[in-house]
PDB file of C-alpha atoms in Angstrom:
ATOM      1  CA  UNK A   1       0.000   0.000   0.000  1.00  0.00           C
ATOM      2  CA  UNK A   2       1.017   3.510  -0.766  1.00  0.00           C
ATOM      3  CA  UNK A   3       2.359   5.803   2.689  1.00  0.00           C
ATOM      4  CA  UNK A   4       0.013   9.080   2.847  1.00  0.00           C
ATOM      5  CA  UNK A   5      -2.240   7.693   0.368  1.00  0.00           C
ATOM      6  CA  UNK A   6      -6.186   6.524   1.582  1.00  0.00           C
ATOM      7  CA  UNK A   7      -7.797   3.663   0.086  1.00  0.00           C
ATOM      8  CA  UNK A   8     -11.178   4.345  -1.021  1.00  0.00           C
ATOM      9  CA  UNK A   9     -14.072   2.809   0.719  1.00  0.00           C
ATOM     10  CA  UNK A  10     -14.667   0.065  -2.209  1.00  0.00           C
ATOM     11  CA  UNK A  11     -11.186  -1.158  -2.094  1.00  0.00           C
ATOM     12  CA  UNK A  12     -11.286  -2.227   2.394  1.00  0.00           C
ATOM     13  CA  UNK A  13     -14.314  -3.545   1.835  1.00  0.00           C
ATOM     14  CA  UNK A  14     -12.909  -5.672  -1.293  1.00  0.00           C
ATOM     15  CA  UNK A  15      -9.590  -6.573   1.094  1.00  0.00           C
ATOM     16  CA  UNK A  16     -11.991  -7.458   3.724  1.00  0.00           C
ATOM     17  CA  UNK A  17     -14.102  -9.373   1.739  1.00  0.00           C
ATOM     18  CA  UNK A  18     -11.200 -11.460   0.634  1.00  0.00           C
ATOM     19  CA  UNK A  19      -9.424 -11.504   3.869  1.00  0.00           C
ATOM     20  CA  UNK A  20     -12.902 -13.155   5.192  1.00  0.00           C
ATOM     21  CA  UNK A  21     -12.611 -15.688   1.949  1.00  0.00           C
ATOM     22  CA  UNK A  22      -8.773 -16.421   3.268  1.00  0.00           C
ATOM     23  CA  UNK A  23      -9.735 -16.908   7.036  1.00  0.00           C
ATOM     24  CA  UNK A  24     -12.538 -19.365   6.170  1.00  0.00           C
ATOM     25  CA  UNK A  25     -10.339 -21.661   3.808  1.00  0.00           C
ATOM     26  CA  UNK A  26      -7.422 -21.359   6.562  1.00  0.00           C
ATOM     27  CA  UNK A  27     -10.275 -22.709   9.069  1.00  0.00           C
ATOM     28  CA  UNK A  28     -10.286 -19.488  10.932  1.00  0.00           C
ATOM     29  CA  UNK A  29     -13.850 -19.281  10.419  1.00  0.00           C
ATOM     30  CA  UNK A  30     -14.394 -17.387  13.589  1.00  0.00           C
ATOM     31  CA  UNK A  31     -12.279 -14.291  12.228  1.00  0.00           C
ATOM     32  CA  UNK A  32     -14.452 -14.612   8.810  1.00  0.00           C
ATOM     33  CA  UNK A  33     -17.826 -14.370  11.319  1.00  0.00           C
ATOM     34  CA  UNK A  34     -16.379 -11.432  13.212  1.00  0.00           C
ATOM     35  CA  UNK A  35     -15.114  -9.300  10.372  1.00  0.00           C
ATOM     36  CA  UNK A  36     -18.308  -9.551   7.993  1.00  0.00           C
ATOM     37  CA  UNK A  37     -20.318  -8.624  11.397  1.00  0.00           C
ATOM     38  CA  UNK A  38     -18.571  -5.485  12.308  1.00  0.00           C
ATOM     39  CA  UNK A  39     -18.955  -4.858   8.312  1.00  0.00           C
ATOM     40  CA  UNK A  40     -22.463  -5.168   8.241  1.00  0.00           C
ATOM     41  CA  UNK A  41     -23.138  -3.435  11.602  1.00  0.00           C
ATOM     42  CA  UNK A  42     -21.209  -0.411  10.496  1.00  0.00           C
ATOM     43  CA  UNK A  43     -22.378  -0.448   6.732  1.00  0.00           C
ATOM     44  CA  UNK A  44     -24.765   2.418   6.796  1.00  0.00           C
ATOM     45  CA  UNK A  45     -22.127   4.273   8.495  1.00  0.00           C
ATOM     46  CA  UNK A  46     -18.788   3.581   6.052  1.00  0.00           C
ATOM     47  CA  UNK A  47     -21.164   3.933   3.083  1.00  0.00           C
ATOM     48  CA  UNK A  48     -23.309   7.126   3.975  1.00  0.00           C
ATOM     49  CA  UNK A  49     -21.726   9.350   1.121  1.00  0.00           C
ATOM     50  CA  UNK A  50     -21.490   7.126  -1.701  1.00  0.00           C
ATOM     51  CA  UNK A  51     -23.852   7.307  -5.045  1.00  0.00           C
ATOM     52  CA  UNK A  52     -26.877   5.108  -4.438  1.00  0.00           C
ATOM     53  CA  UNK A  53     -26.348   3.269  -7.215  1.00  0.00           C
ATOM     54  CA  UNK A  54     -22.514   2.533  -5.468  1.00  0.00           C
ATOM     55  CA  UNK A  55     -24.179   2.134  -2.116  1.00  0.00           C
ATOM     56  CA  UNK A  56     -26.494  -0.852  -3.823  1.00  0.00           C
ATOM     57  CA  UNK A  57     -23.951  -2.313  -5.167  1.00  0.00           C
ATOM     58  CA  UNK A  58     -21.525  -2.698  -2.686  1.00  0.00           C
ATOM     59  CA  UNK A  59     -24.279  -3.593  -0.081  1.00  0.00           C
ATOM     60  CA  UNK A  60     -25.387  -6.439  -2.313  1.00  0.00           C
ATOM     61  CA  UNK A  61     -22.105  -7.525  -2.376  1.00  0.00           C
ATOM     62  CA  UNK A  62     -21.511  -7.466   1.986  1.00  0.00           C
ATOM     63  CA  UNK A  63     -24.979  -9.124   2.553  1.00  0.00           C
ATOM     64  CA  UNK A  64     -23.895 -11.564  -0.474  1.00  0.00           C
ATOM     65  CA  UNK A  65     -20.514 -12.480   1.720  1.00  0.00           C
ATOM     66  CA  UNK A  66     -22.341 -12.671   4.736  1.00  0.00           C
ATOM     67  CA  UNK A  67     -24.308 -15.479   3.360  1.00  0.00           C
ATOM     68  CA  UNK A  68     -21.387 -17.159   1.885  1.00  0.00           C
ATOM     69  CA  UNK A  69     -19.755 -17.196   5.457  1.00  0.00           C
ATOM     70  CA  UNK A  70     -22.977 -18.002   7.205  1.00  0.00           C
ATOM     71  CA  UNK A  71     -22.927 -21.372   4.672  1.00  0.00           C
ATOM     72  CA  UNK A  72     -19.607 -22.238   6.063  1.00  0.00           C
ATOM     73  CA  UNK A  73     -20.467 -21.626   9.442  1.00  0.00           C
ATOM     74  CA  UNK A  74     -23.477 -22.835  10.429  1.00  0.00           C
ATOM     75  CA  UNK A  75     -22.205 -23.591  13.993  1.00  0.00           C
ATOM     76  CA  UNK A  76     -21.895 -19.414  14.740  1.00  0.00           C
ATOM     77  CA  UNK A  77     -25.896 -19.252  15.842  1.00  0.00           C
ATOM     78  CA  UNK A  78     -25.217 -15.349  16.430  1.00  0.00           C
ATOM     79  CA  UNK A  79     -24.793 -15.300  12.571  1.00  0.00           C
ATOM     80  CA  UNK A  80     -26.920 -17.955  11.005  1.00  0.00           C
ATOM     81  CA  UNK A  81     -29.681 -16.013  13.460  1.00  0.00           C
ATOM     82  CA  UNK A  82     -29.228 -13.265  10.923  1.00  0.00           C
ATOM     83  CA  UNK A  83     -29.057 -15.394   7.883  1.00  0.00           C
ATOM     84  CA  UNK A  84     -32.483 -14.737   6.801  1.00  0.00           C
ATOM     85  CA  UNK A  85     -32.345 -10.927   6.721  1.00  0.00           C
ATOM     86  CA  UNK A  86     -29.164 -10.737   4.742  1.00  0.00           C
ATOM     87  CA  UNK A  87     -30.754 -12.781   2.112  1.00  0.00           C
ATOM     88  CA  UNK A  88     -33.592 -10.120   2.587  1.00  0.00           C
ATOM     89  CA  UNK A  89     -31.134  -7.999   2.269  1.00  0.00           C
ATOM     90  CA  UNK A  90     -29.213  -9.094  -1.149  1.00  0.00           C
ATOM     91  CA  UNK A  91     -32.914  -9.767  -2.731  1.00  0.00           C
ATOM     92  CA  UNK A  92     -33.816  -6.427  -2.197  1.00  0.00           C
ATOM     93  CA  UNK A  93     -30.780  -5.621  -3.284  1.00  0.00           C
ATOM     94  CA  UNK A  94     -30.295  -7.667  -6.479  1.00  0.00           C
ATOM     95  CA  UNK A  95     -33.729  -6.562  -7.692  1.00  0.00           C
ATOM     96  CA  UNK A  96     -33.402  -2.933  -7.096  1.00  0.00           C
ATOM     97  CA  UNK A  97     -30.097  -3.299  -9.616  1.00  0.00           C
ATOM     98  CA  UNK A  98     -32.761  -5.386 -12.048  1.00  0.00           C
ATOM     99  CA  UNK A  99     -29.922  -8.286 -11.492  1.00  0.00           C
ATOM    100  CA  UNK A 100     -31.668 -11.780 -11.669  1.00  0.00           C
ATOM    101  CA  UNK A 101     -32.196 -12.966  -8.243  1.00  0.00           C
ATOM    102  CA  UNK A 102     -29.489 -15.906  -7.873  1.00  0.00           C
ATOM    103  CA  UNK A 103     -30.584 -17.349  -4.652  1.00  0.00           C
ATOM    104  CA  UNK A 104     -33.220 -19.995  -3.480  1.00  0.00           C
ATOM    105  CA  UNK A 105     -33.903 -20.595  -0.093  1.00  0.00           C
ATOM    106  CA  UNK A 106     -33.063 -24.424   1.021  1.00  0.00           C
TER     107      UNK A 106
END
């Protein structure tokens, strides 16, 4: 990373997205739960001046990861609690960018 230089917004989310990808195929699922929580809890926040269209997207995208980690870690209750509302979440989401909805509910 460059000294003196910030990252935009899109580009920690994308390093914590993968970071949360690394952690879960390292079996440090627990760091994957706790990243894409304080993520999602301080969205809103972190994303408050972005275009809306931006905003969409990159929401669709955390509430997309969040059910991708809540798949691999079904024994975190505090998170699978919460899987229904992030597919709420990326559905709304998905639709509002007229992107097909890609997920089914098993």
């Amino acid at each position: 990373l460059v000294n003196n230089k910030p990252l935009l917004i899109e580009t920690v989310l994308q390093l914590i997205v993968g970071y949360s990808g690394l952690c879960l195929k390292n079996n440090q699922g627990p760091v994957a739960v706790k990243l894409i929580t304080q993520v999602i809890d301080n969205m809103s926040l972190s994303l408050r001046d972005l275009h809306p269209g931006h905003r969409t997207v990159l929401e669709a995208y955390l509430y997309d990861t969040a059910l991708s980690i809540c798949y691999y870690m079904p024994q975190d209750i505090g998170l699978t609690d919460r899987s229904e509302a992030f597919f709420q979440q990326a559905s709304e989401r998905y639709l509002r960018l007229n992107h097909t909805n890609r997920y089914c509910k098993c």
